[in-house]
Tab-separated table of C-alpha atoms and ligand atoms in Angstrom:
chain	number	residue	atom	x	y	z
A	7	MET	CA	-61.169	138.491	271.052
A	8	GLU	CA	-60.400	138.716	267.346
A	9	LYS	CA	-62.224	140.162	264.361
A	10	ILE	CA	-61.878	139.444	260.663
A	11	VAL	CA	-61.325	142.410	258.322
A	12	ILE	CA	-62.137	142.175	254.609
A	13	GLU	CA	-61.635	144.615	251.754
A	14	GLY	CA	-64.355	143.323	249.438
A	15	LYS	CA	-65.008	142.716	245.729
A	16	ASN	CA	-61.807	140.843	244.910
A	17	ARG	CA	-62.316	138.212	242.226
A	18	LEU	CA	-61.103	134.941	243.730
A	19	SER	CA	-59.324	132.303	241.690
A	20	GLY	CA	-57.326	129.149	242.454
A	21	GLU	CA	-57.626	125.991	244.502
A	22	VAL	CA	-58.848	125.401	248.070
A	23	SER	CA	-59.057	122.162	250.025
A	24	VAL	CA	-61.915	121.001	252.247
A	25	GLY	CA	-61.176	119.540	255.682
A	26	GLY	CA	-62.804	116.740	257.657
A	27	ALA	CA	-66.457	117.117	258.674
A	28	LYS	CA	-67.109	118.664	262.099
A	29	ASN	CA	-70.517	117.003	262.359
A	30	ALA	CA	-69.048	113.592	261.568
A	31	VAL	CA	-65.964	113.681	263.806
A	32	LEU	CA	-67.911	114.783	266.908
A	33	PRO	CA	-70.185	111.690	267.086
A	34	ILE	CA	-67.231	109.451	266.114
A	35	MET	CA	-65.259	110.867	269.059
A	36	ALA	CA	-68.245	110.135	271.330
A	37	ALA	CA	-68.307	106.560	269.966
A	38	CYS	CA	-64.846	105.978	271.501
A	39	ILE	CA	-66.595	105.856	274.903
A	40	LEU	CA	-68.084	102.531	273.797
A	41	ASN	CA	-64.717	100.751	273.734
A	42	ASP	CA	-61.677	100.403	275.966
A	43	GLY	CA	-58.755	101.082	273.699
A	44	GLU	CA	-56.564	103.478	271.752
A	45	ASN	CA	-58.693	104.957	268.955
A	46	THR	CA	-56.917	106.724	266.074
A	47	ILE	CA	-58.903	108.975	263.747
A	48	SER	CA	-57.484	110.891	260.747
A	49	ASN	CA	-58.574	113.870	258.625
A	50	VAL	CA	-59.735	115.541	261.854
A	51	PRO	CA	-60.111	119.322	261.429
A	52	ASP	CA	-58.491	121.637	264.000
A	53	LEU	CA	-61.700	123.265	265.280
A	54	ALA	CA	-62.789	124.726	268.594
A	55	ASP	CA	-65.598	122.156	268.751
A	56	VAL	CA	-63.120	119.287	268.328
A	57	ARG	CA	-61.032	120.754	271.166
A	58	THR	CA	-64.193	121.038	273.300
A	59	MET	CA	-65.121	117.396	272.660
A	60	MET	CA	-61.525	116.402	273.557
A	61	LYS	CA	-61.885	118.339	276.827
A	62	LEU	CA	-65.219	116.640	277.517
A	63	LEU	CA	-63.735	113.166	276.917
A	64	GLU	CA	-60.778	114.071	279.164
A	65	THR	CA	-63.243	115.193	281.863
A	66	LEU	CA	-64.681	111.682	281.667
A	67	GLY	CA	-61.176	110.241	282.132
A	68	ALA	CA	-60.004	109.613	278.542
A	69	ARG	CA	-56.596	110.624	277.194
A	70	CYS	CA	-56.671	112.652	273.969
A	71	GLU	CA	-53.856	113.827	271.702
A	72	TYR	CA	-54.226	115.880	268.522
A	73	THR	CA	-51.457	116.605	265.996
A	74	ASP	CA	-51.767	117.598	262.344
A	75	GLY	CA	-55.202	116.185	261.706
A	76	GLU	CA	-54.519	112.946	263.590
A	77	LEU	CA	-56.504	112.351	266.795
A	78	LEU	CA	-55.828	109.727	269.455
A	79	VAL	CA	-58.562	108.933	271.981
A	80	ASP	CA	-57.513	106.426	274.631
A	81	SER	CA	-60.820	105.487	276.233
A	82	SER	CA	-59.401	102.734	278.489
A	83	THR	CA	-59.213	105.158	281.439
A	84	ILE	CA	-62.724	106.605	281.163
A	85	ASN	CA	-64.178	106.355	284.669
A	86	ARG	CA	-66.762	109.133	285.001
A	87	TYR	CA	-70.261	109.443	283.593
A	88	LYS	CA	-71.062	113.114	284.243
A	89	ALA	CA	-70.810	115.746	281.470
A	90	PRO	CA	-70.660	119.147	283.214
A	91	TYR	CA	-72.712	122.213	282.259
A	92	ASP	CA	-69.696	124.469	281.688
A	93	LEU	CA	-68.600	122.289	278.780
A	94	VAL	CA	-72.018	121.256	277.425
A	95	LYS	CA	-73.265	124.883	277.318
A	96	THR	CA	-70.504	125.773	274.842
A	97	MET	CA	-71.326	122.951	272.452
A	98	ARG	CA	-74.719	121.290	271.930
A	99	ALA	CA	-73.083	118.287	270.335
A	100	SER	CA	-71.945	117.302	273.859
A	101	VAL	CA	-75.347	115.616	274.103
A	102	LEU	CA	-73.784	112.881	271.939
A	103	VAL	CA	-72.009	111.413	274.995
A	104	LEU	CA	-75.391	110.564	276.565
A	105	GLY	CA	-76.021	107.307	274.697
A	106	PRO	CA	-72.431	106.023	274.959
A	107	LEU	CA	-72.252	106.777	278.714
A	108	VAL	CA	-75.490	104.864	279.363
A	109	ALA	CA	-74.044	102.006	277.314
A	110	ARG	CA	-70.765	101.994	279.264
A	111	PHE	CA	-71.911	102.736	282.835
A	112	LYS	CA	-75.625	101.948	282.643
A	113	LYS	CA	-76.034	105.533	283.833
A	114	ALA	CA	-75.211	109.076	282.755
A	115	GLU	CA	-75.603	112.643	283.880
A	116	VAL	CA	-75.401	115.133	281.027
A	117	SER	CA	-76.268	118.788	281.356
A	118	LEU	CA	-79.232	119.840	279.229
A	119	PRO	CA	-77.745	121.728	276.277
A	120	GLY	CA	-78.874	125.336	276.343
A	121	GLY	CA	-80.597	126.990	273.412
A	122	CYS	CA	-78.483	128.935	270.987
A	123	ALA	CA	-78.759	131.741	268.462
A	124	ILE	CA	-80.520	129.481	265.963
A	125	GLY	CA	-83.298	128.587	268.348
A	126	GLU	CA	-84.474	126.387	271.212
A	127	ARG	CA	-82.713	123.049	270.789
A	128	PRO	CA	-84.923	120.392	272.434
A	129	ILE	CA	-83.728	116.822	272.985
A	130	ASP	CA	-87.109	115.193	273.630
A	131	GLN	CA	-86.544	112.678	270.824
A	132	HIS	CA	-83.184	111.637	272.286
A	133	ILE	CA	-84.919	111.032	275.642
A	134	LYS	CA	-87.828	109.206	273.995
A	135	GLY	CA	-85.381	106.830	272.306
A	136	LEU	CA	-83.398	106.202	275.502
A	137	ARG	CA	-86.609	105.397	277.402
A	138	ILE	CA	-87.802	103.000	274.681
A	139	LEU	CA	-84.496	101.098	274.916
A	140	GLY	CA	-85.008	100.642	278.673
A	141	THR	CA	-83.386	103.686	280.249
A	142	SER	CA	-85.219	105.683	282.917
A	143	VAL	CA	-84.564	109.390	282.358
A	144	GLN	CA	-85.187	112.269	284.771
A	145	LEU	CA	-84.642	115.957	284.098
A	146	GLU	CA	-83.378	117.535	287.296
A	147	ASP	CA	-81.374	120.700	288.091
A	148	GLY	CA	-80.663	121.252	284.381
A	149	TYR	CA	-79.258	117.762	283.970
A	150	VAL	CA	-80.493	114.714	282.109
A	151	SER	CA	-80.055	111.852	284.579
A	152	ALA	CA	-80.335	108.442	282.929
A	153	VAL	CA	-80.243	104.997	284.582
A	154	ALA	CA	-80.573	101.799	282.583
A	155	GLU	CA	-82.318	98.957	284.327
A	156	LYS	CA	-82.506	96.497	281.465
A	157	LEU	CA	-81.315	97.631	278.021
A	158	GLU	CA	-83.030	95.800	275.216
A	159	GLY	CA	-83.116	96.384	271.442
A	160	THR	CA	-86.540	97.243	270.006
A	161	THR	CA	-88.233	99.610	267.535
A	162	VAL	CA	-87.542	103.335	268.053
A	163	PRO	CA	-89.969	105.500	266.032
A	164	PHE	CA	-88.821	109.155	265.855
A	165	ASP	CA	-91.520	111.825	265.490
A	166	LEU	CA	-89.186	113.888	263.305
A	167	SER	CA	-85.815	113.617	261.612
A	168	THR	CA	-83.104	114.422	264.160
A	169	VAL	CA	-79.406	114.022	263.301
A	170	THR	CA	-77.906	113.784	266.792
A	171	GLY	CA	-81.030	112.011	268.054
A	172	THR	CA	-80.468	109.277	265.457
A	173	GLU	CA	-76.773	109.172	266.325
A	174	ASN	CA	-77.373	108.947	270.081
A	175	ILE	CA	-79.734	105.971	269.686
A	176	MET	CA	-77.448	104.284	267.151
A	177	LEU	CA	-74.531	104.626	269.617
A	178	LEU	CA	-76.468	103.071	272.512
A	179	ALA	CA	-78.228	100.399	270.438
A	180	SER	CA	-74.948	99.140	268.972
A	181	VAL	CA	-74.228	97.397	272.315
A	182	CYS	CA	-77.837	96.724	273.399
A	183	GLU	CA	-78.846	93.064	273.380
A	184	GLY	CA	-81.226	92.288	270.511
A	185	GLU	CA	-82.194	94.197	267.391
A	186	THR	CA	-83.067	97.893	267.294
A	187	VAL	CA	-84.874	99.428	264.319
A	188	ILE	CA	-84.869	103.223	264.125
A	189	LEU	CA	-87.843	104.523	262.122
A	190	ASN	CA	-87.796	108.037	260.640
A	191	ALA	CA	-84.006	108.094	261.103
A	192	ALA	CA	-81.984	111.067	259.840
A	193	CYS	CA	-80.330	110.335	256.465
A	194	GLU	CA	-77.468	112.831	256.697
A	195	PRO	CA	-74.021	111.667	255.412
A	196	GLU	CA	-72.601	112.289	258.896
A	197	VAL	CA	-74.926	109.564	260.253
A	198	VAL	CA	-73.479	107.218	257.608
A	199	ASP	CA	-69.913	108.155	258.588
A	200	LEU	CA	-70.690	107.338	262.234
A	201	ALA	CA	-72.252	104.005	261.241
A	202	ASN	CA	-69.175	103.158	259.149
A	203	ALA	CA	-66.889	103.937	262.095
A	204	LEU	CA	-69.052	101.914	264.511
A	205	ASN	CA	-69.085	98.941	262.120
A	206	LEU	CA	-65.271	99.103	261.991
A	207	MET	CA	-65.355	98.890	265.796
A	208	GLY	CA	-67.389	95.681	265.423
A	209	ALA	CA	-70.944	97.003	265.465
A	210	ARG	CA	-73.605	95.581	263.147
A	211	ILE	CA	-75.503	98.522	261.616
A	212	GLU	CA	-77.417	98.424	258.330
A	213	GLY	CA	-79.453	101.019	256.501
A	214	ALA	CA	-77.543	104.147	257.588
A	215	GLY	CA	-78.323	106.878	255.058
A	216	THR	CA	-81.931	105.750	254.789
A	217	ASP	CA	-84.815	106.497	257.162
A	218	ILE	CA	-84.809	102.942	258.555
A	219	ILE	CA	-81.634	101.865	260.374
A	220	THR	CA	-81.281	98.344	261.821
A	221	ILE	CA	-78.771	97.747	264.601
A	222	THR	CA	-78.012	94.243	265.883
A	223	GLY	CA	-76.469	94.661	269.353
A	224	VAL	CA	-73.050	93.135	270.068
A	225	SER	CA	-71.493	92.457	273.476
A	226	SER	CA	-68.472	94.735	273.054
A	227	LEU	CA	-66.697	96.989	270.552
A	228	GLY	CA	-62.987	97.337	269.728
A	229	PRO	CA	-61.015	100.549	269.089
A	230	LEU	CA	-60.960	102.447	265.777
A	231	GLU	CA	-57.692	102.232	263.877
A	232	GLY	CA	-56.949	105.117	261.512
A	233	TYR	CA	-60.506	105.945	260.531
A	234	SER	CA	-60.549	108.869	258.070
A	235	VAL	CA	-63.405	111.329	258.615
A	236	MET	CA	-65.579	112.267	255.600
A	237	PRO	CA	-65.048	115.706	253.988
A	238	ASP	CA	-67.096	118.577	255.435
A	239	ARG	CA	-69.954	119.170	252.971
A	240	ILE	CA	-70.908	122.455	254.654
A	241	GLU	CA	-67.377	123.860	254.386
A	242	ALA	CA	-67.400	122.713	250.743
A	243	GLY	CA	-70.750	124.434	250.183
A	244	THR	CA	-69.531	127.624	251.847
A	245	LEU	CA	-66.509	127.699	249.505
A	246	MET	CA	-68.840	127.065	246.528
A	247	ILE	CA	-70.737	130.236	247.403
A	248	ALA	CA	-67.400	132.106	247.589
A	249	GLY	CA	-66.723	130.822	244.056
A	250	ALA	CA	-70.097	132.110	242.863
A	251	LEU	CA	-69.469	135.663	244.126
A	252	ASN	CA	-67.529	138.412	242.262
A	253	GLU	CA	-67.304	136.256	239.083
A	254	SER	CA	-64.728	134.125	240.908
A	255	ASP	CA	-63.345	130.798	239.692
A	256	LEU	CA	-62.513	128.258	242.445
A	257	LEU	CA	-61.449	124.626	242.299
A	258	ILE	CA	-62.621	123.066	245.581
A	259	ARG	CA	-60.654	119.906	246.386
A	260	ASN	CA	-61.462	116.909	248.648
A	261	CYS	CA	-65.223	117.086	248.510
A	262	ARG	CA	-67.946	114.542	247.815
A	263	PHE	CA	-70.145	115.794	244.968
A	264	GLU	CA	-72.863	113.313	245.965
A	265	HIS	CA	-73.285	115.110	249.307
A	266	LEU	CA	-73.972	118.451	247.613
A	267	GLY	CA	-76.863	117.712	245.251
A	268	ALA	CA	-79.468	120.117	246.621
A	269	LEU	CA	-77.024	123.038	246.886
A	270	THR	CA	-75.536	122.337	243.442
A	271	GLY	CA	-79.014	122.244	241.894
A	272	LYS	CA	-79.945	125.621	243.385
A	273	LEU	CA	-76.589	127.202	242.476
A	274	LEU	CA	-76.956	126.083	238.844
A	275	GLN	CA	-80.363	127.806	238.755
A	276	THR	CA	-78.676	131.093	239.748
A	277	GLY	CA	-76.547	130.793	236.606
A	278	THR	CA	-73.392	129.746	238.473
A	279	LYS	CA	-71.193	127.355	236.457
A	280	ILE	CA	-70.355	124.083	238.257
A	281	GLU	CA	-68.211	121.184	237.028
A	282	LYS	CA	-67.540	117.936	238.888
A	283	ASN	CA	-63.935	116.876	238.539
A	284	GLY	CA	-63.187	113.631	240.460
A	285	ASN	CA	-63.201	114.628	244.117
A	286	SER	CA	-63.046	118.316	243.194
A	287	ILE	CA	-65.713	120.767	242.159
A	288	ARG	CA	-65.010	123.798	239.952
A	289	VAL	CA	-67.314	126.773	240.607
A	290	ARG	CA	-67.376	129.886	238.409
A	291	GLY	CA	-69.503	132.953	239.111
A	292	THR	CA	-71.115	134.922	236.305
A	293	GLY	CA	-71.937	138.603	236.112
A	294	GLU	CA	-75.645	137.756	236.135
A	295	ILE	CA	-76.850	136.089	239.374
A	296	LYS	CA	-80.465	134.958	239.036
A	297	SER	CA	-82.702	135.096	242.133
A	298	ILE	CA	-84.177	131.746	243.182
A	299	ASP	CA	-86.438	130.514	246.000
A	300	PHE	CA	-85.364	127.698	248.300
A	301	SER	CA	-86.514	125.953	251.475
A	302	THR	CA	-84.361	124.086	253.975
A	303	LEU	CA	-85.201	120.413	254.561
A	304	PRO	CA	-83.625	117.329	256.130
A	305	TYR	CA	-81.036	115.606	253.890
A	306	PRO	CA	-81.055	115.229	250.932
A	307	GLY	CA	-83.001	118.513	250.869
A	308	PHE	CA	-81.319	121.932	250.956
A	309	PRO	CA	-79.242	121.983	254.174
A	310	THR	CA	-80.212	124.465	256.894
A	311	ASP	CA	-76.468	124.878	257.538
A	312	MET	CA	-76.172	126.459	254.064
A	313	GLN	CA	-79.180	128.821	254.336
A	314	ALA	CA	-77.272	131.882	255.562
A	315	GLN	CA	-74.485	131.442	253.021
A	316	MET	CA	-76.889	131.125	250.064
A	317	MET	CA	-78.714	134.223	251.293
A	318	ILE	CA	-75.583	136.282	250.614
A	319	LEU	CA	-75.703	135.334	246.950
A	320	MET	CA	-79.395	136.272	246.826
A	321	CYS	CA	-78.633	139.686	248.363
A	322	VAL	CA	-76.749	140.644	245.194
A	323	ALA	CA	-78.906	138.677	242.705
A	324	ASP	CA	-81.158	140.244	240.072
A	325	GLY	CA	-84.625	139.768	241.530
A	326	MET	CA	-86.611	138.583	244.532
A	327	SER	CA	-85.869	135.396	246.467
A	328	VAL	CA	-88.030	133.708	249.110
A	329	ILE	CA	-85.961	131.681	251.577
A	330	THR	CA	-87.927	129.383	253.906
A	331	GLU	CA	-86.256	127.921	257.006
A	332	ASN	CA	-88.083	124.727	258.003
A	333	ILE	CA	-85.512	123.242	260.404
A	334	PHE	CA	-84.661	126.153	262.735
A	335	PRO	CA	-87.350	128.812	262.101
A	336	GLN	CA	-85.392	131.483	264.014
A	337	ARG	CA	-82.183	130.961	262.052
A	338	PHE	CA	-82.142	134.506	260.652
A	339	MET	CA	-79.864	136.373	263.078
A	340	HIS	CA	-77.594	137.228	260.126
A	341	THR	CA	-80.276	139.272	258.338
A	342	ALA	CA	-80.004	142.254	260.721
A	343	GLU	CA	-76.246	142.398	260.058
A	344	LEU	CA	-76.756	142.141	256.291
A	345	ARG	CA	-79.230	145.027	256.379
A	346	ARG	CA	-76.422	147.134	257.865
A	347	MET	CA	-74.578	146.475	254.596
A	348	GLY	CA	-77.553	147.646	252.524
A	349	ALA	CA	-79.186	144.277	251.867
A	350	ASP	CA	-82.967	144.389	251.321
A	351	ILE	CA	-84.401	141.557	253.453
A	352	LYS	CA	-87.797	141.258	255.098
A	353	LEU	CA	-88.647	138.453	257.529
A	354	VAL	CA	-92.139	136.989	257.194
A	355	GLY	CA	-92.709	134.102	259.643
A	356	ASN	CA	-90.055	131.465	258.944
A	357	SER	CA	-89.256	132.995	255.559
A	358	ALA	CA	-86.940	135.770	254.446
A	359	VAL	CA	-87.894	137.798	251.357
A	360	VAL	CA	-84.663	139.034	249.770
A	361	ARG	CA	-84.692	141.657	247.035
A	362	GLY	CA	-81.323	141.666	245.238
A	363	VAL	CA	-79.502	145.014	245.191
A	364	PRO	CA	-76.743	146.045	242.750
A	365	GLU	CA	-74.232	146.286	245.580
A	366	ILE	CA	-73.906	145.794	249.335
A	367	ARG	CA	-71.380	147.913	251.207
A	368	GLY	CA	-68.843	146.929	253.836
A	369	ALA	CA	-69.670	147.737	257.476
A	370	PRO	CA	-68.801	146.627	261.017
A	371	ILE	CA	-70.985	143.532	261.660
A	372	MET	CA	-71.244	140.896	264.391
A	373	ALA	CA	-71.345	137.109	264.181
A	374	SER	CA	-74.076	135.351	266.211
A	375	ASP	CA	-73.583	131.668	265.428
A	376	LEU	CA	-71.342	129.383	263.429
A	377	ARG	CA	-72.943	129.373	259.998
A	378	ALA	CA	-74.102	133.005	260.243
A	379	SER	CA	-70.475	134.014	260.860
A	380	ALA	CA	-69.394	132.221	257.674
A	381	SER	CA	-72.136	134.031	255.763
A	382	LEU	CA	-70.946	137.410	257.122
A	383	VAL	CA	-67.425	136.629	255.853
A	384	LEU	CA	-68.947	135.887	252.435
A	385	ALA	CA	-70.873	139.182	252.654
A	386	GLY	CA	-67.571	140.953	253.306
A	387	LEU	CA	-66.107	139.331	250.190
A	388	CYS	CA	-68.796	140.853	247.975
A	389	GLY	CA	-69.340	144.082	249.927
A	390	ALA	CA	-67.778	147.231	248.507
A	391	GLY	CA	-65.151	148.624	250.864
A	392	ARG	CA	-64.183	147.395	254.329
A	393	THR	CA	-66.125	144.924	256.464
A	394	GLU	CA	-65.185	143.992	260.019
A	395	VAL	CA	-66.753	140.799	261.408
A	396	SER	CA	-66.543	140.671	265.207
A	397	ARG	CA	-67.026	137.690	267.591
A	398	ILE	CA	-65.383	135.323	265.093
A	399	TYR	CA	-64.915	132.729	267.821
A	400	HIS	CA	-68.226	131.482	266.387
A	401	LEU	CA	-66.493	130.916	263.035
A	402	ASP	CA	-63.560	129.048	264.555
A	403	ARG	CA	-65.953	126.520	266.105
A	404	GLY	CA	-66.635	124.990	262.710
A	405	TYR	CA	-64.168	126.274	260.098
A	406	GLU	CA	-60.428	125.652	260.116
A	407	LYS	CA	-58.594	128.799	258.966
A	408	LEU	CA	-61.339	129.877	256.523
A	409	ASP	CA	-59.759	133.353	256.306
A	410	GLU	CA	-56.377	131.890	255.307
A	411	LYS	CA	-57.998	129.645	252.694
A	412	LEU	CA	-59.798	132.630	251.163
A	413	GLN	CA	-56.620	134.753	251.322
A	414	SER	CA	-54.765	132.023	249.393
A	415	VAL	CA	-57.129	132.480	246.421
A	416	GLY	CA	-57.014	136.266	246.365
A	417	ALA	CA	-59.295	137.614	249.076
A	418	SER	CA	-58.102	140.691	250.919
A	419	ILE	CA	-58.854	139.319	254.382
A	420	TRP	CA	-56.997	139.249	257.702
A	421	ARG	CA	-57.469	138.969	261.472
A	422	GLU	CA	-57.036	141.737	263.981
A	423	LYS	CA	-57.425	141.999	267.729
A	424	GLU	CA	-60.903	143.382	268.563
B	518	EPZ	C1	-77.355	118.678	263.718
B	518	EPZ	O1	-77.900	119.329	264.855
B	518	EPZ	C2	-76.122	119.489	263.338
B	518	EPZ	N1	-75.163	119.452	264.439
B	518	EPZ	C3	-76.538	120.933	263.024
B	518	EPZ	O2	-75.369	121.634	262.596
B	518	EPZ	C4	-77.539	120.915	261.878
B	518	EPZ	O3	-77.981	122.234	261.632
B	518	EPZ	C5	-78.742	120.031	262.271
B	518	EPZ	O4	-78.280	118.712	262.621
B	518	EPZ	C6	-79.745	119.901	261.140
B	518	EPZ	O5	-79.131	119.360	260.021
B	518	EPZ	C7	-74.421	118.341	264.624
B	518	EPZ	O6	-74.539	117.361	263.915
B	518	EPZ	C8	-73.437	118.377	265.755
B	518	EPZ	P1	-81.609	118.032	264.687
B	518	EPZ	P2	-79.071	118.608	265.713
B	518	EPZ	O7	-81.780	117.234	265.924
B	518	EPZ	O8	-78.900	117.149	265.677
B	518	EPZ	C9	-85.834	119.448	266.282
B	518	EPZ	C10	-73.776	123.333	262.647
B	518	EPZ	O9	-73.802	124.524	262.335
B	518	EPZ	N2	-85.610	118.485	267.371
B	518	EPZ	O10	-81.451	117.302	263.384
B	518	EPZ	O11	-79.138	119.298	267.012
B	518	EPZ	C11	-84.851	120.600	266.293
B	518	EPZ	O12	-85.315	121.630	267.143
B	518	EPZ	C12	-74.917	122.724	263.417
B	518	EPZ	O13	-72.837	122.546	262.356
B	518	EPZ	C13	-86.625	118.263	268.298
B	518	EPZ	O14	-87.691	118.874	268.237
B	518	EPZ	O15	-80.364	118.987	264.864
B	518	EPZ	C14	-84.843	121.018	264.840
B	518	EPZ	O16	-85.980	121.830	264.592
B	518	EPZ	C15	-75.997	123.748	263.694
B	518	EPZ	N3	-86.417	117.357	269.296
B	518	EPZ	C16	-85.006	119.704	264.081
B	518	EPZ	O17	-85.572	118.786	265.037
B	518	EPZ	C17	-85.240	116.640	269.402
B	518	EPZ	O18	-85.120	115.809	270.328
B	518	EPZ	C18	-83.719	119.112	263.539
B	518	EPZ	O19	-82.791	119.109	264.608
B	518	EPZ	C19	-84.222	116.873	268.453
B	518	EPZ	C20	-84.435	117.789	267.441
């Protein structure tokens, strides 16, 4: 295993580029199950999760090739409908093959995704949607076993906003006879990217990005040709926080400002300077970081995937900040590690009360999940002295060479064998 070592407090300056969005490319890869052709997708980040999804598709019989951001998925040879536990347990997003497999084979067996460090990850809404569309679903021996008698489009009312739940139903409904209307759909940009890709395959989806999505089923879908994945708004946001620390000055390229409204609004309130510049964002930190309160919400609210990263900035801000986690109430594993660096954080229910301190100090700390690991790297950047972040396989699931990107703008950061 590897660890990341950081000598903190360097002022960063220069340009960094954002890669393709993990949470957009994963459902788009699953969508390839719906057709029988050679799908080509570009701007695909080289992430562990992308490799896992490739392995899962290959387990189902597909042929996948990845070189330099270009991904080929030949789905013409897919001939299995069972997603095994050993793959699903490493990546929750594997649940996204459930809808497409039911569409293709009229049956599917997908291992129930386990929980993870950010909490119990139920899929009851996914199952509710499948059943409403005409699939009978049993939970047996840790697997979701689905069999579709008669698939028919209809109204699918979600009880809450679920990103992969919306995506799973959109995937299945795109080839279900009739019209499906998803109510209380997730509005995340990644849902829109999936809908755009499906429409290029020949699907008829309207309303993606709003809470009501209408899908008119078609009999078959063709392959994707050269679809470019949207930029990763969470990687962009993580780099924005890096720009706000240590009075840094970063130009973040290839990002969509319109995807970052809630984070930008909160960062401006801390006194951070932010300028939109075409498809780049310039972020400059100031000596004075004001403490602010924020709560995570479904898009377009403050993203839960940015909660841990923003907490780092609050740890060295000038007052008290109340951070409320409404999506994954247990998503505070990073706080224990930050306390080891001298951060003053108290957990109260699903909130963290952070009192800013003049300085946090480097220490050996341990990553627990993807976004927490990114926040610990950011903590190392602003911690005085040396920080060692262990278990960084979590980081590599969702960030492509984050350490190298930070090194290129002046961070003293490198990898070592654990
Ligand atoms: C997606 O997860 C993302 N993953 C997550 O990013 C992200 O944190 C999350 O959306 C919220 O934005 C991918 O897109 C692959 P949800 P997902 O279903 O779809 C509850 C990362 O770091 N819920 O929108 O699994 C659930 O417990 C990852 O990139 C049910 O109760 O999240 C949560 O409280 C982490 N029943 C809330 O809804 C269900 O059937 C939102 O979850 C489904 C969800």
